[in-house]
Structures are given as structure tokens and as C-alpha cells.
mmCIF file of C-alpha atoms and ligand atoms in Angstrom:
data_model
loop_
_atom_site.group_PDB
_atom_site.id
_atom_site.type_symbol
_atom_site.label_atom_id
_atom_site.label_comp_id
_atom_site.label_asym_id
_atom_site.label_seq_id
_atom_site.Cartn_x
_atom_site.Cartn_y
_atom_site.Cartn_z
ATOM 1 C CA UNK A 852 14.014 19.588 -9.398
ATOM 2 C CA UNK A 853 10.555 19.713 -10.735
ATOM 3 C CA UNK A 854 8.062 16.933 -9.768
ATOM 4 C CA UNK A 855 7.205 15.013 -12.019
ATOM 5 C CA UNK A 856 3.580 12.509 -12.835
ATOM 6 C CA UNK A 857 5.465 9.269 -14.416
ATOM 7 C CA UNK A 858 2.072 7.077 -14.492
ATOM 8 C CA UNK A 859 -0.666 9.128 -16.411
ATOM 9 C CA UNK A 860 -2.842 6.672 -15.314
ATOM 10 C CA UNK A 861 -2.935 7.716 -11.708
ATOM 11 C CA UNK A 862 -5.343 11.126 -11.756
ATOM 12 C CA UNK A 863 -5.856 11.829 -7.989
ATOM 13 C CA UNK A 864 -2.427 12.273 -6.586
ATOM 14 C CA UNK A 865 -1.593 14.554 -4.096
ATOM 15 C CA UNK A 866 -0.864 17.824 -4.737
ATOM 16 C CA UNK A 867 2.851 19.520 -3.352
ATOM 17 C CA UNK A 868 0.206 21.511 -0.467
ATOM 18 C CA UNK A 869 -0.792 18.403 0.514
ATOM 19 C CA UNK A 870 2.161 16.439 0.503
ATOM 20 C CA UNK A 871 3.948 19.198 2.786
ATOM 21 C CA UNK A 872 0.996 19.692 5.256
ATOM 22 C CA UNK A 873 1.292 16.402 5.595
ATOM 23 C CA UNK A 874 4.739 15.936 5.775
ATOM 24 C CA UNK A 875 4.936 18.164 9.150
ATOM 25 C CA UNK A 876 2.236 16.156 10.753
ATOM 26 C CA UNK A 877 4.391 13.285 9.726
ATOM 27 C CA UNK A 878 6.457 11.647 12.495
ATOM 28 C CA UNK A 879 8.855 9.964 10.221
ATOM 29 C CA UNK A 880 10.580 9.814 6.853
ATOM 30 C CA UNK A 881 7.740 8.175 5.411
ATOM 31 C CA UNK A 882 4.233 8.590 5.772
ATOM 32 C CA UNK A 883 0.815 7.955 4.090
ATOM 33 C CA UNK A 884 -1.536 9.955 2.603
ATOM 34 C CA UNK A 885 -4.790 9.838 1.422
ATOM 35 C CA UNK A 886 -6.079 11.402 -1.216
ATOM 36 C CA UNK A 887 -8.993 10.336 -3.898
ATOM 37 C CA UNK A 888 -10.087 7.343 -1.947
ATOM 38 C CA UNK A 889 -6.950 5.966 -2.150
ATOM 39 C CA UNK A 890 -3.825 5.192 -0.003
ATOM 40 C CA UNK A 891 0.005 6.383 -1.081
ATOM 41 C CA UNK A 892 3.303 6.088 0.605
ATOM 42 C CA UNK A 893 5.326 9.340 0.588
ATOM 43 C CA UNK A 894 9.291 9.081 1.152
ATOM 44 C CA UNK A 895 10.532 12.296 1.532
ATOM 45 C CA UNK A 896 14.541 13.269 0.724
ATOM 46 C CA UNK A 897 16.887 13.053 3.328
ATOM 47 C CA UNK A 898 20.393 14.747 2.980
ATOM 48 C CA UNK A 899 22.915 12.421 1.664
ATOM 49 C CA UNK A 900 25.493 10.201 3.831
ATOM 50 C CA UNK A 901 27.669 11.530 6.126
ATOM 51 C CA UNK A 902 31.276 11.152 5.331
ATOM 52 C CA UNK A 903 31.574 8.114 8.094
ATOM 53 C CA UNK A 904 28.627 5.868 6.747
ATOM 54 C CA UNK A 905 30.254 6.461 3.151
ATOM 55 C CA UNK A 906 33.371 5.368 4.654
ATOM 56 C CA UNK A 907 31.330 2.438 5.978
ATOM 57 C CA UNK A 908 29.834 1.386 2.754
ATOM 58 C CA UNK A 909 33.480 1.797 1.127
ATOM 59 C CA UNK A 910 35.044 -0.274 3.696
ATOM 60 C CA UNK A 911 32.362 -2.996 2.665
ATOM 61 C CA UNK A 912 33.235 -2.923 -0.602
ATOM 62 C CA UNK A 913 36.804 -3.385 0.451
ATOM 63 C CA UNK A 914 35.693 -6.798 2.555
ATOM 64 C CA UNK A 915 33.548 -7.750 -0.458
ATOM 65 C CA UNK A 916 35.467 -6.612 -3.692
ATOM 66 C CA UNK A 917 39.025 -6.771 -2.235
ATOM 67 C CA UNK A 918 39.149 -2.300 -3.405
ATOM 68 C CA UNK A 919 37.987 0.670 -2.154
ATOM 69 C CA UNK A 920 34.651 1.905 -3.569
ATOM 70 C CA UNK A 921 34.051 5.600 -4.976
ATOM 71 C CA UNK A 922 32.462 7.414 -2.332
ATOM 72 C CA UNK A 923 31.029 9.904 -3.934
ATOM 73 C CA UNK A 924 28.102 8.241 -5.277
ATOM 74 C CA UNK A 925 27.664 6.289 -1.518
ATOM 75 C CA UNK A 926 26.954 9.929 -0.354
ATOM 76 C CA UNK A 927 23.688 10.289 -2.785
ATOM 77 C CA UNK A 928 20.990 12.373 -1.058
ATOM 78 C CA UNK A 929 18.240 14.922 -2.018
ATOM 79 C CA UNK A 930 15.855 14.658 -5.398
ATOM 80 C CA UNK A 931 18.716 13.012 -6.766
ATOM 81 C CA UNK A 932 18.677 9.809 -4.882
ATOM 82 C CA UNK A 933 14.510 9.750 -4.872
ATOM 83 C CA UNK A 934 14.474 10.435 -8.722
ATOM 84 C CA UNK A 935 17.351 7.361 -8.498
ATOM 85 C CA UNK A 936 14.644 5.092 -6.801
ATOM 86 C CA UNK A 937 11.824 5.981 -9.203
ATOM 87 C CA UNK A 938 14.009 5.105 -12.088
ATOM 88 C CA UNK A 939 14.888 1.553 -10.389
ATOM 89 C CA UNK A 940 11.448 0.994 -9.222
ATOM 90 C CA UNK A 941 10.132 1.828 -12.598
ATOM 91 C CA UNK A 942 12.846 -0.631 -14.724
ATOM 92 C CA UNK A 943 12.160 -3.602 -12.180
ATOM 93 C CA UNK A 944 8.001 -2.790 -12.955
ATOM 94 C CA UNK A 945 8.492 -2.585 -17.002
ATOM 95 C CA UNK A 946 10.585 -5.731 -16.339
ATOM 96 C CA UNK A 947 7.315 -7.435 -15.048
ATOM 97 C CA UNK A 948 8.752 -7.344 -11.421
ATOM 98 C CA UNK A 949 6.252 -6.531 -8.100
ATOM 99 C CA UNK A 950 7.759 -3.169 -7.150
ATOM 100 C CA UNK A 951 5.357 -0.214 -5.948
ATOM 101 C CA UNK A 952 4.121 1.816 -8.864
ATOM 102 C CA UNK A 953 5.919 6.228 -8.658
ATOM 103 C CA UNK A 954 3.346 8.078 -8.845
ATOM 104 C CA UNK A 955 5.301 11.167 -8.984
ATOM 105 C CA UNK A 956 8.781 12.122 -7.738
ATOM 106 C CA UNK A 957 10.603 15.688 -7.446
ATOM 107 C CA UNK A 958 10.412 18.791 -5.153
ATOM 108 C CA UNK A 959 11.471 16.719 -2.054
ATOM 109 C CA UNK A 960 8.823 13.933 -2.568
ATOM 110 C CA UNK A 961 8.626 10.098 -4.120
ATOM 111 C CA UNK A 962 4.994 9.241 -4.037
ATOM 112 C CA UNK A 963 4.103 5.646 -4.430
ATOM 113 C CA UNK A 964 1.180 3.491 -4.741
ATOM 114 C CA UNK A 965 0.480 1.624 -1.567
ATOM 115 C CA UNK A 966 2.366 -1.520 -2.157
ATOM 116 C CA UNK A 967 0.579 -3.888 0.695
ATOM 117 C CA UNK A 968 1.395 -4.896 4.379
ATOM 118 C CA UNK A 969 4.524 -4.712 5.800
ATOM 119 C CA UNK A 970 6.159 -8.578 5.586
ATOM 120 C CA UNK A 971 7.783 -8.116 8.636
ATOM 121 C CA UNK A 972 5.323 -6.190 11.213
ATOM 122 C CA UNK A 973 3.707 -9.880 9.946
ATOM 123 C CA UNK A 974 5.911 -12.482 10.977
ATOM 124 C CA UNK A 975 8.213 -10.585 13.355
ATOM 125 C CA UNK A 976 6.530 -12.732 17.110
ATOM 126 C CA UNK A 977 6.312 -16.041 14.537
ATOM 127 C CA UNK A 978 7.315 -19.374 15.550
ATOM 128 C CA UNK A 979 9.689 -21.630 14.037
ATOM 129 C CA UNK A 980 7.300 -23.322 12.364
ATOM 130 C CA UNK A 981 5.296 -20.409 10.633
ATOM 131 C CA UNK A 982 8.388 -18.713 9.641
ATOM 132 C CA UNK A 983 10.024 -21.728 7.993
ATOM 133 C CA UNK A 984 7.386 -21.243 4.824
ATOM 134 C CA UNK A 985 7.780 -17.819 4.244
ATOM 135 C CA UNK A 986 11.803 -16.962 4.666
ATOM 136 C CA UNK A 987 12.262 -20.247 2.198
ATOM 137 C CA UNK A 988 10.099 -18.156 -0.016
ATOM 138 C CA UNK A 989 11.256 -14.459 0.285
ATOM 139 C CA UNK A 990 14.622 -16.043 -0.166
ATOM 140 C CA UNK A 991 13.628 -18.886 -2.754
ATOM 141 C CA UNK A 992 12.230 -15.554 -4.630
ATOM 142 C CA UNK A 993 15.530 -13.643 -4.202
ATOM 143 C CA UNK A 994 17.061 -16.494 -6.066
ATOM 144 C CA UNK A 995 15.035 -15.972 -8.723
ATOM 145 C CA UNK A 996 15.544 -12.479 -9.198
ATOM 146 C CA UNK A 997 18.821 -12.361 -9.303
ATOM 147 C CA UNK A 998 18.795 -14.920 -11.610
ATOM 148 C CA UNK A 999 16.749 -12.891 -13.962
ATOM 149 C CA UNK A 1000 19.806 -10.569 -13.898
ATOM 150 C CA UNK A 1001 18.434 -8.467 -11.154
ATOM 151 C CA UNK A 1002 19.428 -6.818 -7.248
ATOM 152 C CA UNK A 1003 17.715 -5.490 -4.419
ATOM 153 C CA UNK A 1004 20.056 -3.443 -3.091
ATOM 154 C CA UNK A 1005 18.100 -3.729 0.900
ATOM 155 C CA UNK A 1006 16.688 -7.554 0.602
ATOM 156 C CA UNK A 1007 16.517 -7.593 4.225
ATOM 157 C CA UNK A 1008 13.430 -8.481 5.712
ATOM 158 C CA UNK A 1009 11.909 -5.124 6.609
ATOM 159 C CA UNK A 1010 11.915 -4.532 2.841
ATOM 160 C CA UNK A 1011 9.109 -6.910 1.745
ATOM 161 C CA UNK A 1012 5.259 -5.889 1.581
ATOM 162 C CA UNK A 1013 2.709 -8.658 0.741
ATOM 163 C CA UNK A 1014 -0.089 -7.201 -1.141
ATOM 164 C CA UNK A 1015 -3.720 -9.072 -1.627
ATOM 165 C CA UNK A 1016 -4.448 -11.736 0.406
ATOM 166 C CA UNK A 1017 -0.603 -12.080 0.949
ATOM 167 C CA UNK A 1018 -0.425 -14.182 -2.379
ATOM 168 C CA UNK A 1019 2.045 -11.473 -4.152
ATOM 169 C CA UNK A 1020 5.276 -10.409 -2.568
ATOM 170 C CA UNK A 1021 6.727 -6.900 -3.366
ATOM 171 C CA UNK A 1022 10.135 -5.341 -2.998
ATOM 172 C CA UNK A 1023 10.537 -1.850 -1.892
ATOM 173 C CA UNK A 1024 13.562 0.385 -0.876
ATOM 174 C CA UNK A 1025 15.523 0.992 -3.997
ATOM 175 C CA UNK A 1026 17.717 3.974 -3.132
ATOM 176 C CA UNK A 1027 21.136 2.610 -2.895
ATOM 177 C CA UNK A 1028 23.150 3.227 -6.281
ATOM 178 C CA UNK A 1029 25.541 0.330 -5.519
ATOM 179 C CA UNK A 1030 25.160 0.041 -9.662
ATOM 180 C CA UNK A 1031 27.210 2.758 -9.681
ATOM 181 C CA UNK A 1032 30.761 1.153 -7.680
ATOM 182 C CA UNK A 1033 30.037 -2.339 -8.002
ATOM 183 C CA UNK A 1034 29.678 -5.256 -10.482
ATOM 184 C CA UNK A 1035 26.431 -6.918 -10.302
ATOM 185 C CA UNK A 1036 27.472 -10.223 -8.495
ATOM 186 C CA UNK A 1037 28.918 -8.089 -5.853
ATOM 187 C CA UNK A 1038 25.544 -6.142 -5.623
ATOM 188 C CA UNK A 1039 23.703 -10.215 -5.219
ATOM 189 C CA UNK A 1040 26.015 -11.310 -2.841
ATOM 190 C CA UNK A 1041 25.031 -7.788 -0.535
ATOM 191 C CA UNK A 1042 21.785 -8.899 -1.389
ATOM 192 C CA UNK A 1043 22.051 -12.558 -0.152
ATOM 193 C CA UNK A 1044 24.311 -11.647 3.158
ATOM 194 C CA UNK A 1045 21.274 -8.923 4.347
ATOM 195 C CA UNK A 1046 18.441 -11.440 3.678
ATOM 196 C CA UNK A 1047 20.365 -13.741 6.155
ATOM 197 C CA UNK A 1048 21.628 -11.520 8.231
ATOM 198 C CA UNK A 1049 17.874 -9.887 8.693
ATOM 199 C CA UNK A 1050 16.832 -13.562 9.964
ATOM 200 C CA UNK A 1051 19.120 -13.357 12.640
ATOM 201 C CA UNK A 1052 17.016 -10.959 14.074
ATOM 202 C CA UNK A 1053 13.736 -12.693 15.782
ATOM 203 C CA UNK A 1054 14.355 -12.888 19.282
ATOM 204 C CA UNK A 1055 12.166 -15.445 20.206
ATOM 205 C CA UNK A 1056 14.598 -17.807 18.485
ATOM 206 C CA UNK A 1057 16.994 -19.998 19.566
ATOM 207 C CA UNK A 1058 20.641 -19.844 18.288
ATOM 208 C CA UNK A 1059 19.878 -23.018 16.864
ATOM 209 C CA UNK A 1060 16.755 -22.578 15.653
ATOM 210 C CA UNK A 1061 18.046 -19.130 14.262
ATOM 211 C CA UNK A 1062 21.168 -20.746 12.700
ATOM 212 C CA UNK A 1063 18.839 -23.556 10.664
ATOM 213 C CA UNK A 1064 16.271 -20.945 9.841
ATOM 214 C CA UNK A 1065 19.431 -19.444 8.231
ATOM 215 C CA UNK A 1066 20.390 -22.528 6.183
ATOM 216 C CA UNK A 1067 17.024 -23.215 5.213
ATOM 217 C CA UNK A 1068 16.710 -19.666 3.790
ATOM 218 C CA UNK A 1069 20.564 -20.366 1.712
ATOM 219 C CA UNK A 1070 19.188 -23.145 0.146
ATOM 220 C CA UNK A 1071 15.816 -21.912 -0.482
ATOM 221 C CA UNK A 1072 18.074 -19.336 -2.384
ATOM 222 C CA UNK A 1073 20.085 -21.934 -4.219
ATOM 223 C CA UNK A 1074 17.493 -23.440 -5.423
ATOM 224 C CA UNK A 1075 16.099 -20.703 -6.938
ATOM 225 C CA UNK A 1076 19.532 -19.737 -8.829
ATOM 226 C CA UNK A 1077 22.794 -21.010 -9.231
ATOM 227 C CA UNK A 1078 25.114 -18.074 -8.887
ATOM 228 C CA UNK A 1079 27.861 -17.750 -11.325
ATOM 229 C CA UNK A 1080 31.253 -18.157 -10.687
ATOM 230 C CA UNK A 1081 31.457 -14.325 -9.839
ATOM 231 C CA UNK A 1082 29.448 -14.636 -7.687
ATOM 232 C CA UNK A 1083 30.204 -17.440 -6.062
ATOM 233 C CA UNK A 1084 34.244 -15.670 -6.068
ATOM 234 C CA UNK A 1085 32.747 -12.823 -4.377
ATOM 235 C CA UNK A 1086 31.112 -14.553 -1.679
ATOM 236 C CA UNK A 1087 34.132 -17.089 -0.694
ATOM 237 C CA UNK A 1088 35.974 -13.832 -0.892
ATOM 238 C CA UNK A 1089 33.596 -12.071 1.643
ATOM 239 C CA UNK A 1090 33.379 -15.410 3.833
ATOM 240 C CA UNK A 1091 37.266 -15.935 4.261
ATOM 241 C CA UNK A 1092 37.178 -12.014 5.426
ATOM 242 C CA UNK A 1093 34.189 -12.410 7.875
ATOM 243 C CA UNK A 1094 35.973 -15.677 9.198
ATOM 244 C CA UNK A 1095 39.487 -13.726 9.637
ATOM 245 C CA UNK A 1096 37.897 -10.967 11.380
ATOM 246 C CA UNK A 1097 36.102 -13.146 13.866
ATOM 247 C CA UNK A 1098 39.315 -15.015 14.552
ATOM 248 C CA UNK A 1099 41.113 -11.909 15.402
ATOM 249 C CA UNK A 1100 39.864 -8.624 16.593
ATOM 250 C CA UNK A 1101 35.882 -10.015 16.585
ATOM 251 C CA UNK A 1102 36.695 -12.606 19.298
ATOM 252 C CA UNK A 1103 37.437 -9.435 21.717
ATOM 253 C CA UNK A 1104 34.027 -7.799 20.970
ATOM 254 C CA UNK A 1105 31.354 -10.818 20.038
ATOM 255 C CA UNK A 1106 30.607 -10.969 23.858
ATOM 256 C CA UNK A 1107 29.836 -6.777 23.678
ATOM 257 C CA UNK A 1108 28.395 -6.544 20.002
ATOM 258 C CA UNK A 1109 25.317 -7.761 19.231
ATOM 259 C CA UNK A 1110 25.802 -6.646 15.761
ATOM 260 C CA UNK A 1111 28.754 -8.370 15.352
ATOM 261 C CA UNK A 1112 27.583 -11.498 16.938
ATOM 262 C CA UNK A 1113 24.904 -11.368 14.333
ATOM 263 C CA UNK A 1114 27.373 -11.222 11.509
ATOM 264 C CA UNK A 1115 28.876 -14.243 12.662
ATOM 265 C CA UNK A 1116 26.132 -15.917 12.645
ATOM 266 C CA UNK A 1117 24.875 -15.157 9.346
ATOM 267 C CA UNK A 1118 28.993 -16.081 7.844
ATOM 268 C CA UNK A 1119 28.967 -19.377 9.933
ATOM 269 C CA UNK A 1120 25.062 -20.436 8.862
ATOM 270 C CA UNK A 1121 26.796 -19.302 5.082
ATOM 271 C CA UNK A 1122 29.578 -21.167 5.016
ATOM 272 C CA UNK A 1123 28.026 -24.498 6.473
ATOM 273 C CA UNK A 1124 24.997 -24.222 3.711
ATOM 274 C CA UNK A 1125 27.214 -23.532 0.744
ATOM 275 C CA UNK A 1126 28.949 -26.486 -1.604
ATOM 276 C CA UNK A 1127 32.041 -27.662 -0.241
ATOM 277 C CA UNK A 1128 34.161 -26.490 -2.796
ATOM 278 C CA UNK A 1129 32.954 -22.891 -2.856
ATOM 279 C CA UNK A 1130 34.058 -22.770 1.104
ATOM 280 C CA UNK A 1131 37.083 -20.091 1.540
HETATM 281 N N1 LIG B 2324 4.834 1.526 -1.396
HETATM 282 C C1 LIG B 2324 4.679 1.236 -0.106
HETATM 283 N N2 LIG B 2324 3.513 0.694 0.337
HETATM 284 C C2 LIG B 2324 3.325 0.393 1.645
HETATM 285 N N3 LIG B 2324 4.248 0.605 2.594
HETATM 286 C C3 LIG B 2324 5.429 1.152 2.235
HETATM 287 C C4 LIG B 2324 5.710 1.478 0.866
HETATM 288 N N4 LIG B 2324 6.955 2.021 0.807
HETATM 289 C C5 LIG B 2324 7.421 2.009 2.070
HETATM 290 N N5 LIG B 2324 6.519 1.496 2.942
HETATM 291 C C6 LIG B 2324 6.674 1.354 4.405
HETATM 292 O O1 LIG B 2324 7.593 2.331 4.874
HETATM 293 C C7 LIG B 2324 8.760 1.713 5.414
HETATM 294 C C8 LIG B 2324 10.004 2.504 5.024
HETATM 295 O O2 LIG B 2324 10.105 2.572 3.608
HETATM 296 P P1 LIG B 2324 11.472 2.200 2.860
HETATM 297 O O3 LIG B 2324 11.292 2.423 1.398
HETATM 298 O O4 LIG B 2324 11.918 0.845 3.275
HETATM 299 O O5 LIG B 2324 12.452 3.334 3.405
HETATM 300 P P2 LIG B 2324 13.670 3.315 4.425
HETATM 301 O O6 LIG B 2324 14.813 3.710 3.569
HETATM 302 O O7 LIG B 2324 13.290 4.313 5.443
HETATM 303 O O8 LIG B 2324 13.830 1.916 4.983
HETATM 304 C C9 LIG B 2324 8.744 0.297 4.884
HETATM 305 O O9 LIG B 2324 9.418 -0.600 5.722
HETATM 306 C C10 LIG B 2324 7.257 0.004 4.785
HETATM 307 O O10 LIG B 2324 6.742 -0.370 6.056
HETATM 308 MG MG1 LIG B 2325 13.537 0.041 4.246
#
């Protein structure tokens, strides 16, 4: 595919030479660049899914949605899913929403404007008390978008930036198309169970510090927006699945899984936050 300038407005991007001499210097997937006094942040395409994560992602939509998800589209790679992220990132900016501006996208490359300071390179050694503030408002802000009608599709916590003085939050990572095999409330509730789930993740916690840090970031969200009743069906849906499994084959591995242990923590900090009559 081509590459294409979406914002006119940006003159000095990089050119393709550029990009690639600076992708094989690069050490990861993304990298920075500079180029006419400026800063950008290059993704570069990655091949699409293996056939076992798109397995994985269908087998969450099974626990979520109660069906199997389309694979297919799970698999995205390439242009394709980087020209997929421009499009999203450029909807949620028209919309008025703090995304990264695309500079250009095609021939292997998304370039963005540099979008601010990692969130969570910030807060990641934080105590209890400096964290409280901000996860009640990444997640008070989730809230809010999705009640505007909109999803993340990766709100964990890694995917925040705050630009300026730290006074404007941004969203980046836009290159799932779970608009493509699920219903929007299913898409929110993904949203709402990584945002927890990512605040299970500061060591320096205790589990019961972790666990109210947890709750505080729920109602934060609830706050924000009252989800609709398909939403609210989808989560008691996924709660009373993440509650079976941990009765039954997760007790055998939550002393082994650290992942897993996580996941309990986030359904059990869940299900104690939400109204009683939403509870599974
Ligand atoms: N526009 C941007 N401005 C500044 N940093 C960015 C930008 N986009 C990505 N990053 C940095 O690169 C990291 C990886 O980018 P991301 O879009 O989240 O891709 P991945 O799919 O690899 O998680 C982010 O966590 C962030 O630190
Ligand atoms: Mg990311």
C-alpha cells in the first residue's frame, strides 16, 4: 500500500529513507524519530496473529459474548491493521477526542505526532496515595468515553500518555478491530476489565491496597457513565464465567499463575464494586 500524508498541515515528516534507516537502528516495534525539529512516534507493521492468539481472542469472546468470534479479522496484520489504527485514531480526533495526530501511514509505517509522556513509566514505583488521584481519573475518563459512545480497545494502563504539563490525557494503541466481531458494550466491558486488570500490576502494593485501588478505579468509572443494560448483561455474563473458572480448574493453578491470580483479582475487586443487583 502506498503511504499516505492524512494531515496537510504537518510539512516536515519523515521521508520512507528515513523512516527505514531508522527503523534498523530501532530496537523495537516502535521508535522515534526526529525530523524538522520535531519528535514522531513510528509503529511499524508486524505480521498478523498467529492462529493460537486468534484462538485466544475468540475464546474471550466466548467467556464474554457467550459465541465464538470470527477469527479472521483477530488475525489483522500488515498495512492493513496500521491503515486500521489511523482510521480509528483519526475518527476519535474529528470527534474532539485526545488521540495522537497520523501523520502518514502506508509502506510498513504509521507515523504519529508525539503524543506526550508515557502515563505509566510515570506512576509505575507510586504509592498508594499518589496513585489514588490519577487511576480515579484515567478510569473516571474511561467512563466518559464510553459514554460518548466510544472504546479503547487496550485501556490498560501502558496505553495512556499525558501531554503538557500532564493536564491532558491521551489514548494511544488503536489496532484491535474488535468493531469488527463484537457489539459495542462487549468492546466497553474489554475496555473496563483491562483498565482494572492493568492496576493489578504495581508490585509495591499490597493485595489489599491493590484490591481497593481496584474499587476505587470501578467507581471512578461509574461515575463517569452508567452503562446500559448491555452492558451491564455482558459484564454479569463475563463475571459469573471468571467466578466458575476460579472455582474449578483456576483453584489448581492460582498458586502457579500469576496471570491468573491477577484475573481473579480484578473479577473479585468487580464484583464487590458493582450494584448488587447487577452481581451474577
Ligand atoms: N504518539 C505517541 N507519542 C509518544 N509515545 C508513544 C506514541 N505512540 C506510542 N508511544 C509509546 O510507544 C509504546 C508502544 O506503542 P503502542 O501504540 O502502545 O503499541 P504496542 O501495540 O506495541 O503496545 C507506548 O506504550 C508509548 O510508550
Ligand atoms: Mg500499547
Amino acid at each position: 500500500m502506498p503511504m499516505s500524508g492524512i494531515a496537510p498541515t504537518f510539512e516536515a515528516v519523515p521521508t520512507l529513507d528515513h523512516l527505514r534507516a531508522a527503523a534498523r537502528r530501532a530496537r523495537g516495534r516502535v521508535f522515534s524519530v526526529q525530523q524538522g525539529g520535531r519528535r514522531w512516534v513510528v509503529k511499524q507493521a508486524v505480521p498478523g496473529r498467529g492462529r493460537a492468539r486468534a484462538w485466544g481472542g475468540a475464546l474471550l469472546g466466548r467467556i464474554l459474548l457467550g459465541y465464538w468470534l470470527p477469527r479472521t479479522p483477530l488475525r489483522i496484520g500488515g498495512d492493513r491493521q496500521l491503515h486500521y489504527e489511523a482510521g480509528r485514531l483519526q475518527r476519535l480526533h474529528r470527534a474532539g477526542e485526545v488521540v495522537p495526530a497520523v501523520a502518514q501511514v502506508g509502506e510498513g509505517f504509521l507515523v504519529l505526532e508525539d503524543g506526550g509522556a508515557p502515563l505509566w513509566r510515570r506512576i509505575r514505583h507510586a504509592g498508594l496515595d499518589a496513585l489514588r488521584p490519577v487511576i480515579a481519573r484515567v478510569a473516571g475518563d474511561l467512563g466518559r468515553f464510553h459514554g460518548a459512545g466510544h472504546w479503547h480497545g487496550g485501556a490498560q494502563l501502558r496505553n495512556y500518555l499525558l501531554a503538557g504539563e500532564g493536564e491532558r490525557l491521551v489514548r494511544i494503541d488503536f489496532e484491535e478491530p474488535l468493531d469488527e466481531v463484537m457489539p459495542l458494550a462487549a468492546r466497553q466491558v474489554i475496555d473496563l476489565y483491562l483498565l482494572i486488570h492493568s492496576i493489578t500490576a504495581f508490585r509495591q502494593l499490597s493485595a489489599g491496597e491493590t484490591t481497593g485501588l481496584c474499587r476505587h478505579a470501578l467507581e471512578a468509572y461509574l461515575a463517569g457513565h452508567a452503562p446500559d443494560e448491555r452492558m451491564v448483561a455482558c459484564l454479569v455474563r463475563a463475571q459469573a464465567t471468571l467466578r466458575a473458572i476460579e472455582r474449578r480448574p483456576g483453584r489448581l493453578f492460582r498458586h502457579t499463575s500469576k496471570d491468573l491470580r491477577r484475573l481473579f483479582i480484578t473479577a473479585a475487586a468487580i464484583e464487590q464494586t458493582l450494584p448488587r443487583d447487577w452481581r451474577p
